[in-house]
mmCIF file of C-alpha atoms and ligand atoms in Angstrom:
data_model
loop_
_atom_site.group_PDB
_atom_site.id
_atom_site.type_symbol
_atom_site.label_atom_id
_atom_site.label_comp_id
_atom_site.label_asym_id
_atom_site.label_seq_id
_atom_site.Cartn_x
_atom_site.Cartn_y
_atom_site.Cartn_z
ATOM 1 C CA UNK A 10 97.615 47.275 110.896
ATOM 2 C CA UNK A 11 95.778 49.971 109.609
ATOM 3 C CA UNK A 12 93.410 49.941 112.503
ATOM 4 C CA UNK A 13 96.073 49.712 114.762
ATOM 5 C CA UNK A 14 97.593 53.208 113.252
ATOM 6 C CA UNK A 15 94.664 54.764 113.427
ATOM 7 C CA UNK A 16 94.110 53.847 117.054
ATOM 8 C CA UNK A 17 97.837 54.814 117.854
ATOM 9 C CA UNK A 18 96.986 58.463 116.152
ATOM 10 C CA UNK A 19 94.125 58.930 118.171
ATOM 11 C CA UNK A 20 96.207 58.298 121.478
ATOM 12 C CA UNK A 21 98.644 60.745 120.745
ATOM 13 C CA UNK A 22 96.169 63.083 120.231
ATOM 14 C CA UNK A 23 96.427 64.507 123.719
ATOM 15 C CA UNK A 24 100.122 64.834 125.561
ATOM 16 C CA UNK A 25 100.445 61.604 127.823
ATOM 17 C CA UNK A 26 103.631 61.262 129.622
ATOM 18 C CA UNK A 27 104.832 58.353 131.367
ATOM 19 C CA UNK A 28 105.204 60.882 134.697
ATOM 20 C CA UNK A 29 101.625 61.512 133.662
ATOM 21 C CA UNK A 30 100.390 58.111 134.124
ATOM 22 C CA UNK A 31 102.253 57.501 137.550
ATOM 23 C CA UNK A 32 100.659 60.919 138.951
ATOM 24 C CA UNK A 33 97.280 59.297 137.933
ATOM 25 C CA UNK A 34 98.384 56.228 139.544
ATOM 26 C CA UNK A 35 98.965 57.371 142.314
ATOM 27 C CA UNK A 36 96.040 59.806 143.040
ATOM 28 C CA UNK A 37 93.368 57.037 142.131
ATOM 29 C CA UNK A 38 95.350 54.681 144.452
ATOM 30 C CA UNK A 39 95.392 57.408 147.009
ATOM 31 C CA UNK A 40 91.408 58.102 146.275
ATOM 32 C CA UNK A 41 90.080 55.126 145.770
ATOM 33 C CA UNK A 42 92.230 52.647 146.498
ATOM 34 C CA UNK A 43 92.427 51.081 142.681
ATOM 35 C CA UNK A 44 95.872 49.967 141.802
ATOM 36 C CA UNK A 45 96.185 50.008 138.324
ATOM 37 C CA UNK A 46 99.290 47.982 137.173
ATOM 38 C CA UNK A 47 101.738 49.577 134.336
ATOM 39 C CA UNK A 48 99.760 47.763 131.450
ATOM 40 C CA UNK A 49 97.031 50.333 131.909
ATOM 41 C CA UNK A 50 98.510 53.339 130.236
ATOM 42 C CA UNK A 51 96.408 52.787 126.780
ATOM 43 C CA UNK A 52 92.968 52.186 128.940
ATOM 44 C CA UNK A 53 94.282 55.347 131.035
ATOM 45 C CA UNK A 54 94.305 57.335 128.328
ATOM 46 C CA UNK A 55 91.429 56.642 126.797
ATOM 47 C CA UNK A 56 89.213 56.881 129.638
ATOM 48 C CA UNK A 57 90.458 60.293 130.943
ATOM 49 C CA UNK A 58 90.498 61.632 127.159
ATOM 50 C CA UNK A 59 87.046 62.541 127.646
ATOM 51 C CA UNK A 60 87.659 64.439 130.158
ATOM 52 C CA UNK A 61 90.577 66.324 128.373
ATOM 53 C CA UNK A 62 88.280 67.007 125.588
ATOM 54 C CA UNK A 63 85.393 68.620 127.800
ATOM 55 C CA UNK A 64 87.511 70.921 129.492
ATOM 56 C CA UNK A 65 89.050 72.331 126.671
ATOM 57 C CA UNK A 66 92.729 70.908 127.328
ATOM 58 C CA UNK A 67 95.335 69.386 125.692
ATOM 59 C CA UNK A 68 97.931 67.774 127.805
ATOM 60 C CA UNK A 69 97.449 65.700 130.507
ATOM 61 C CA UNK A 70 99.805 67.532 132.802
ATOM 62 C CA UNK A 71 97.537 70.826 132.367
ATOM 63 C CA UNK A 72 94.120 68.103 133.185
ATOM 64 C CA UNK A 73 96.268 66.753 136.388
ATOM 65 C CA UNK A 74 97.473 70.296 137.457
ATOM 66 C CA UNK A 75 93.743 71.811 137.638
ATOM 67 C CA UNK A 76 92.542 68.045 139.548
ATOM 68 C CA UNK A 77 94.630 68.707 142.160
ATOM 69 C CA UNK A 78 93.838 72.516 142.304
ATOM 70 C CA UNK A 79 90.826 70.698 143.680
ATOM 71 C CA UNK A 80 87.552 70.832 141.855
ATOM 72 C CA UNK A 81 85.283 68.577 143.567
ATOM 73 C CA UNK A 82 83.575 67.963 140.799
ATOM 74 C CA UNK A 83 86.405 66.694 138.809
ATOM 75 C CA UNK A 84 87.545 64.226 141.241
ATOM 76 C CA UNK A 85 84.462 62.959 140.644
ATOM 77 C CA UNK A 86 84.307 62.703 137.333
ATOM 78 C CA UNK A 87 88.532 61.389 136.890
ATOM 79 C CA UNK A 88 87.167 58.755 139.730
ATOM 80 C CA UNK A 89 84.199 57.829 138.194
ATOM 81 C CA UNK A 90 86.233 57.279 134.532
ATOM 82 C CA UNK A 91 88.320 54.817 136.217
ATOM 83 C CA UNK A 92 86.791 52.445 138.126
ATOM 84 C CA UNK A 93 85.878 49.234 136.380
ATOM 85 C CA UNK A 94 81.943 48.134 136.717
ATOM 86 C CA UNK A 95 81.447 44.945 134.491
ATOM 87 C CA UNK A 96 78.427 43.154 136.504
ATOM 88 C CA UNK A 97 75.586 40.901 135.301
ATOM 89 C CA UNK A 98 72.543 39.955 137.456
ATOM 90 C CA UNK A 99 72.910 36.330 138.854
ATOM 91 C CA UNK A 100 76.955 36.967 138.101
ATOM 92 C CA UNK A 101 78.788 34.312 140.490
ATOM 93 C CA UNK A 102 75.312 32.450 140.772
ATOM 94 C CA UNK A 103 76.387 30.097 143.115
ATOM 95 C CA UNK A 104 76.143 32.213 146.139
ATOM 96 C CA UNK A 105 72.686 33.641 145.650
ATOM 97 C CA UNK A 106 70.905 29.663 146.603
ATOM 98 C CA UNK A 107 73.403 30.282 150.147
ATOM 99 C CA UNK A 108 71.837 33.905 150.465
ATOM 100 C CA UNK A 109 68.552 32.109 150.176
ATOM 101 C CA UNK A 110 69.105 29.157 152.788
ATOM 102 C CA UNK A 111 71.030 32.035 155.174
ATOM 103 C CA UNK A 112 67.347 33.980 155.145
ATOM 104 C CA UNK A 113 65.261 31.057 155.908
ATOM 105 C CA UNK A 114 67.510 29.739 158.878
ATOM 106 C CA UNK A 115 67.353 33.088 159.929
ATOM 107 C CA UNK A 116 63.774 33.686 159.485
ATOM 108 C CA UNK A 117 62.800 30.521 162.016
ATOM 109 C CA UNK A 118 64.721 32.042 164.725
ATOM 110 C CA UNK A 119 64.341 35.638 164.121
ATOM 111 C CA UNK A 120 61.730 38.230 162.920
ATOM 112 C CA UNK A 121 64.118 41.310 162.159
ATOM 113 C CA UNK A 122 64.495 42.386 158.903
ATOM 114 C CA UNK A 123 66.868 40.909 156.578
ATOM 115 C CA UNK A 124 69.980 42.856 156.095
ATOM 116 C CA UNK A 125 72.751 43.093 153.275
ATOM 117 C CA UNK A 126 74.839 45.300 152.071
ATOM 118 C CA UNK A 127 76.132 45.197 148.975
ATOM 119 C CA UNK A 128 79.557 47.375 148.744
ATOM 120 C CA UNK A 129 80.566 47.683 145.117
ATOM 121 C CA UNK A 130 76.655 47.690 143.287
ATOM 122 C CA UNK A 131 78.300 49.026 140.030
ATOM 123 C CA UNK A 132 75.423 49.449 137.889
ATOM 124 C CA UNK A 133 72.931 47.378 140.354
ATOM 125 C CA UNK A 134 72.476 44.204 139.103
ATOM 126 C CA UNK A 135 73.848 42.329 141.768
ATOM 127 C CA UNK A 136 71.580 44.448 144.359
ATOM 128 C CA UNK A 137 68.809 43.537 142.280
ATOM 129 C CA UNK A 138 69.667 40.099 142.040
ATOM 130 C CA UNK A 139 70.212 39.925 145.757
ATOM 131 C CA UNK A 140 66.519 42.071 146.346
ATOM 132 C CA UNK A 141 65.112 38.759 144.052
ATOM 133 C CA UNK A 142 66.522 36.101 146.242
ATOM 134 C CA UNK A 143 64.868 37.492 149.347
ATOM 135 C CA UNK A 144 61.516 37.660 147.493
ATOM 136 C CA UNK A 145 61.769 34.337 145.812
ATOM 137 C CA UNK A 146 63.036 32.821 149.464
ATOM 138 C CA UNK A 147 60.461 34.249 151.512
ATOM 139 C CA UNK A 148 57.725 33.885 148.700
ATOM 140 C CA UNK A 149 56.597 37.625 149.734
ATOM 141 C CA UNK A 150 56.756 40.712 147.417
ATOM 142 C CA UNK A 151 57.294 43.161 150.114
ATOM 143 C CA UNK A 152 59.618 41.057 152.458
ATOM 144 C CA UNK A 153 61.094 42.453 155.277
ATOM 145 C CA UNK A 154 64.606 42.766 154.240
ATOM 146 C CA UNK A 155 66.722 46.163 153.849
ATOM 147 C CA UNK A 156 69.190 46.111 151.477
ATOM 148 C CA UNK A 157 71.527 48.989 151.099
ATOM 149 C CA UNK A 158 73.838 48.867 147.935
ATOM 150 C CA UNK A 159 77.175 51.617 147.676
ATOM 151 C CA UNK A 160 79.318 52.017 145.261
ATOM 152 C CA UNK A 161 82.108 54.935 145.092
ATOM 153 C CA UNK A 162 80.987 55.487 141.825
ATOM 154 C CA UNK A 163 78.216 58.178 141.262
ATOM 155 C CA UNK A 164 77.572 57.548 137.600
ATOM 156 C CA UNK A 165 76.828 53.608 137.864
ATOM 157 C CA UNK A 166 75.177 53.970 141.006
ATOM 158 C CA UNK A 167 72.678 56.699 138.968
ATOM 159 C CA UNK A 168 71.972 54.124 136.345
ATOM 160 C CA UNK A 169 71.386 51.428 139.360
ATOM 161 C CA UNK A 170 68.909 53.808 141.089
ATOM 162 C CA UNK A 171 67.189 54.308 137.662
ATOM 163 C CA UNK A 172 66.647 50.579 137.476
ATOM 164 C CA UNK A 173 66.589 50.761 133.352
ATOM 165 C CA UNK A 174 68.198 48.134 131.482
ATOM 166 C CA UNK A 175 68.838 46.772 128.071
ATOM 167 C CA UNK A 176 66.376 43.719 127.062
ATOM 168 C CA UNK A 177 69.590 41.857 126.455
ATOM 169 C CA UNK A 178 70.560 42.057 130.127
ATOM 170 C CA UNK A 179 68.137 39.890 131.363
ATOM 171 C CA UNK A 180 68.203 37.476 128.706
ATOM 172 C CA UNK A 181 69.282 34.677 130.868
ATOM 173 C CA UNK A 182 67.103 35.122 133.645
ATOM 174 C CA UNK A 183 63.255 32.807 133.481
ATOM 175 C CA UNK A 184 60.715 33.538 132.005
ATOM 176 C CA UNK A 185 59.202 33.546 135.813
ATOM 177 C CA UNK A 186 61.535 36.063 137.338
ATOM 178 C CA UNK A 187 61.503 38.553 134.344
ATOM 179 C CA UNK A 188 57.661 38.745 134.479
ATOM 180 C CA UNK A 189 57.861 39.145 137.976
ATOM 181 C CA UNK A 190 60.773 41.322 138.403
ATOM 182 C CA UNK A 191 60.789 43.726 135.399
ATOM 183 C CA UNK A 192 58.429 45.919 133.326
ATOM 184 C CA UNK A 193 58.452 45.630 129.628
ATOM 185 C CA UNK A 194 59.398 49.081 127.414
ATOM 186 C CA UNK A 195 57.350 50.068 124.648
ATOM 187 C CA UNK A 196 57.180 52.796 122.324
ATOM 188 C CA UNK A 197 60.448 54.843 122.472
ATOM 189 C CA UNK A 198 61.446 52.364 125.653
ATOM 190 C CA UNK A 199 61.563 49.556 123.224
ATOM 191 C CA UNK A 200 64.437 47.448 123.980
ATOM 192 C CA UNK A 201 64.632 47.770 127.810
ATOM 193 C CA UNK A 202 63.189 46.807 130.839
ATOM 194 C CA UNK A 203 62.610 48.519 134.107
ATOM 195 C CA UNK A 204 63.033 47.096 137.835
ATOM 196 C CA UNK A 205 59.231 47.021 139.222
ATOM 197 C CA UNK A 206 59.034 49.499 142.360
ATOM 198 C CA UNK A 207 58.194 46.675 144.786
ATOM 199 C CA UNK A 208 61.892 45.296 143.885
ATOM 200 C CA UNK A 209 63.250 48.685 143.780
ATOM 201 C CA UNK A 210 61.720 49.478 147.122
ATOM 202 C CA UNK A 211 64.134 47.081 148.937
ATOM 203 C CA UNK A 212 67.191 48.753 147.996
ATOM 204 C CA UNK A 213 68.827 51.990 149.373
ATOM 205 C CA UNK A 214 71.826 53.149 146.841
ATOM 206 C CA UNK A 215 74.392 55.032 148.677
ATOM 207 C CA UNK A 216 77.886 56.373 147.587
ATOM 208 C CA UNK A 217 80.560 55.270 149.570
ATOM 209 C CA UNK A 218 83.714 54.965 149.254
ATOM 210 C CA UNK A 219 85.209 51.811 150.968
ATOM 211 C CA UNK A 220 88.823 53.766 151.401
ATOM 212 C CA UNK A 221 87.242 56.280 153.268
ATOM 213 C CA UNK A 222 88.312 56.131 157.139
ATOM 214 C CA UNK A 223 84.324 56.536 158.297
ATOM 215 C CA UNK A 224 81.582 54.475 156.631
ATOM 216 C CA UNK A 225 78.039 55.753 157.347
ATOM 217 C CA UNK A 226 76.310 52.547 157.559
ATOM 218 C CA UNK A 227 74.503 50.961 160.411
ATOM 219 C CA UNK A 228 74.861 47.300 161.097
ATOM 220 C CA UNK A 229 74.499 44.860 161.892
ATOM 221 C CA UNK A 230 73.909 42.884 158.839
ATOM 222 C CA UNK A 231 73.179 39.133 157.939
ATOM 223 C CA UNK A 232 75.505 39.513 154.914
ATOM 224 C CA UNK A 233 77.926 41.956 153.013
ATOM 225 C CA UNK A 234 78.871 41.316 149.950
ATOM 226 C CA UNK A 235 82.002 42.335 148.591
ATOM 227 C CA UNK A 236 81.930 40.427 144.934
ATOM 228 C CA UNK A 237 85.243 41.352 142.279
ATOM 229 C CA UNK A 238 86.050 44.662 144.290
ATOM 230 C CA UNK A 239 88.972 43.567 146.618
ATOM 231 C CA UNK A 240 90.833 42.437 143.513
ATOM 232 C CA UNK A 241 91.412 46.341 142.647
ATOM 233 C CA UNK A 242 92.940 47.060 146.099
ATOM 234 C CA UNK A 243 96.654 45.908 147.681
ATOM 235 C CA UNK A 244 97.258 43.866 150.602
ATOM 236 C CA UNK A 245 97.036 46.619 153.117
ATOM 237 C CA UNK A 246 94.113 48.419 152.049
ATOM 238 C CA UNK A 247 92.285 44.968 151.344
ATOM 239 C CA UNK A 248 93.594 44.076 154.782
ATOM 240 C CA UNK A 249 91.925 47.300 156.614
ATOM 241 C CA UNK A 250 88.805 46.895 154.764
ATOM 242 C CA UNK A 251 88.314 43.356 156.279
ATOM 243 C CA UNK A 252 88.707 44.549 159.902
ATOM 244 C CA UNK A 253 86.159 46.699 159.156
ATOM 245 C CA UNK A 254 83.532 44.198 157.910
ATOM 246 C CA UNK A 255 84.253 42.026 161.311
ATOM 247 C CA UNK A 256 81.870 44.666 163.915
ATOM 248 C CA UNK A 257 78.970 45.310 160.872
ATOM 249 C CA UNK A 258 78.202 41.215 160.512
ATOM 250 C CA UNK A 259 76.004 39.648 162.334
ATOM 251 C CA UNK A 260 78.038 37.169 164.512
ATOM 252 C CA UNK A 261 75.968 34.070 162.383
ATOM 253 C CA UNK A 262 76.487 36.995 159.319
ATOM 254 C CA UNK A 263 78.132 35.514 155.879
ATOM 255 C CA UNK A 264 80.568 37.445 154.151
ATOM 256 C CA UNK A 265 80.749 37.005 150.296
ATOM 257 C CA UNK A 266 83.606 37.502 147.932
ATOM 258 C CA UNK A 267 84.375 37.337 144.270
ATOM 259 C CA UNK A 268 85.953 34.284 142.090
ATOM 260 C CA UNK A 269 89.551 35.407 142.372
ATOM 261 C CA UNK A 270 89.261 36.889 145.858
ATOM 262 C CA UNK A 271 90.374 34.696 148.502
ATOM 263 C CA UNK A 272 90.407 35.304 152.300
ATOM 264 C CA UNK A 273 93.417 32.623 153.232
ATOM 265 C CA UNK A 274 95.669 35.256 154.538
ATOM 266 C CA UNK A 275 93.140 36.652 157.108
ATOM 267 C CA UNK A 276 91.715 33.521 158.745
ATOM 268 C CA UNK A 277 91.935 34.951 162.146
ATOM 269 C CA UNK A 278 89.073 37.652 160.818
ATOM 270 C CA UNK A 279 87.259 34.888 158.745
ATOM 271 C CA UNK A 280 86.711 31.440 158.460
ATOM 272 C CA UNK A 281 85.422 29.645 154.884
ATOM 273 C CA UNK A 282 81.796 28.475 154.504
ATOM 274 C CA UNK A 283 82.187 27.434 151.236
ATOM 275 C CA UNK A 284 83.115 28.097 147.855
ATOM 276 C CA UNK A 285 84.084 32.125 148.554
ATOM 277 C CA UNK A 286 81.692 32.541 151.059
ATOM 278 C CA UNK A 287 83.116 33.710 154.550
ATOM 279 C CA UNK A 288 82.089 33.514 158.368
ATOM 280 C CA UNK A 289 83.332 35.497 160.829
ATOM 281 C CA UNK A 290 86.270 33.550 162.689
ATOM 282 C CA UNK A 291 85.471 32.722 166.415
ATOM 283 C CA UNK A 292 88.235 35.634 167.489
ATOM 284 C CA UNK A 293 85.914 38.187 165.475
ATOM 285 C CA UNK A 294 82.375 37.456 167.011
ATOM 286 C CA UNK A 295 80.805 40.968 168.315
ATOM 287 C CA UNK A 296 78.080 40.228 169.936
ATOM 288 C CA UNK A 297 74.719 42.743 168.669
ATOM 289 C CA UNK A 298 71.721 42.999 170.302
HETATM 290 C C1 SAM B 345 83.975 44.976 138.716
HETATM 291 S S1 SAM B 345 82.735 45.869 139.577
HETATM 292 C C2 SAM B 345 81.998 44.587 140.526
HETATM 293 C C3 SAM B 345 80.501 44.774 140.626
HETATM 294 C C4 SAM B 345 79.761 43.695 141.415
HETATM 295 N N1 SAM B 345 80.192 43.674 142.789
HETATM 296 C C5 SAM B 345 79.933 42.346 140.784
HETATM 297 O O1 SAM B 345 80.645 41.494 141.343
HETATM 298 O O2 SAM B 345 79.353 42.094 139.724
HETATM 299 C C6 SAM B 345 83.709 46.757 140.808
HETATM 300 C C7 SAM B 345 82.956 47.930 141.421
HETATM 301 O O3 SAM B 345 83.712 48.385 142.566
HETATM 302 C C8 SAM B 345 83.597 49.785 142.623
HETATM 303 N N2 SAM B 345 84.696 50.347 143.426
HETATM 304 C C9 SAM B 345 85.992 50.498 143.074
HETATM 305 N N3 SAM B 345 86.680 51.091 144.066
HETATM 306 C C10 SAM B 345 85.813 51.305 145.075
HETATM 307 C C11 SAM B 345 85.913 51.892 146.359
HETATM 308 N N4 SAM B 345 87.066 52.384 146.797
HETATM 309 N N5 SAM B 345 84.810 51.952 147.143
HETATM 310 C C12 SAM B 345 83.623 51.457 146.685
HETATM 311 N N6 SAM B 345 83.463 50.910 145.469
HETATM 312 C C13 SAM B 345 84.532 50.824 144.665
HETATM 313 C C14 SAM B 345 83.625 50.226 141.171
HETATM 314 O O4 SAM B 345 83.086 51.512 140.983
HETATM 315 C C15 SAM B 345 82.810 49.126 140.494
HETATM 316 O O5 SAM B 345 81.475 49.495 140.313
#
């Protein structure tokens, strides 16, 4: 109880109306398409405090007022604190063995590079994860495979591009992979690891925003994947961002989703492959070159 007092203090210690948390509602819906649902307020709060605190303020109407005045920078920054990145390398490992079988049919009928793009990277494990499974299926440090990994978020995608983790993140990986894949820290790097270049020279980070009406990316690709991102966005948006995908995949391309995400709704855009992985639906084929 006490704990819970002393949390309760803290949150009043900035103004936070409930009119407050709709206009923040509504301008992350209307930036990034991230519905937050009316149990957020408390997470709202603290994650914008921050910001409050920086800038010298102390009501969130007087924060909201000067966002909307139109600081670049701050959209940023109110973006970046409230998007959620929770990612883990191998995370949904089910579809990574699919990746790897996708590569080698591929690779028997076609000498291309490899292509994915990975749409919500968060902090980049799962690009990394995706840059292993090319290496490990083609047995071939420097495959021929361009993976480009985006994320609307600039302050996990600078942590990605840095390629630093904690030791503790790769914990569960082999013995094999993390000797293969990572550098050991010593002295004050103690405790982490680091992404060796030949890994991290697979993977373009990008920002992008998947709301935004023009993405700059060139296609085709042999996969997307779209893992635990949809689940933030409503029917339409989720909807729009689909018919998107459709013209950037391959027409043999593979289209992977997160856990809770299902496609069942838009089976004339994709057809299941298994377990949450997609193909495009005959009606959807675009022929590239
Ligand atoms: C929960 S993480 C999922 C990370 C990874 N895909 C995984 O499955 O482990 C969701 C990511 O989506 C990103 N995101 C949210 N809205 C986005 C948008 N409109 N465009 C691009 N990325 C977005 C967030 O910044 C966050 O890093």
């Amino acid at each position: 109880m006490a704990n819970l007092n002393a949390v309760e203090r803290k949150v009043r210690e900035y103004s936070f109306t409930d009119r407050d948390f709709e206009r923040v509602r509504k301008l992350i819906h209307e930036r990034a398409g991230i519905s937050l649902s009316a149990s957020k307020q408390d997470m709202v709060y603290s994650r914008l405090a921050r910001r409050l605190r920086e800038k010298g303020l102390t009501t969130f109407a007087d924060y909201l007022r000067q966002l909307e005045a139109g600081d670049a920078h701050e959209w940023q920054a109110f973006t970046n604190a409230l998007t959620t990145n929770l990612t883990s390398f191998y995370r949904e490992a089910h579809h990574f063995p699919i990746l790897a079988k996708h590569l080698a049919q591929r690779r028997r009928v076609c000498r291309e590079p490899f292509t994915v793009w990975c749409c919500a990277a968060s902090t980049g494990e799962e690009p990394y994860t995706i840059a292993m499974t090319v290496v490990e299926a083609l047995n071939d440090d420097a495959p021929s495979a361009r993976i480009l990994a985006t994320d609307v978020d600039t302050n996990v995608l600078a942590t990605a591009d840095a390629g630093i983790y904690d030791l503790e993140r790769i914990e569960s990986l082999t013995p094999e992979r993390t000797r293969r894949f990572f550098l050991r820290g010593d002295g004050n790097h103690a405790g982490n690891v680091k992404v060796r270049p030949a890994l991290r020279k697979l993977i373009t980070f990008r920002q992008l925003n998947l709301l935004d009406a023009q993405w700059p990316v060139r296609g085709p690709f042999d996969a997307i994947m779209c893992r635990n991102v949809m689940i933030y966005f409503d029917k339409d948006t989720q909807r729009r961002i689909l018919e998107k995908f459709a013209p950037l995949l391959r027409s043999d391309g593979l289209l992977f989703v997160g856990h809770s995400e299902s496609l069942l709704k838009h089976t004339d855009l994709f057809k299941l492959r298994g377990k949450t992985v997609y193909e495009l639906a005959a009606r959807t084929q675009v022929r590239h070159g």
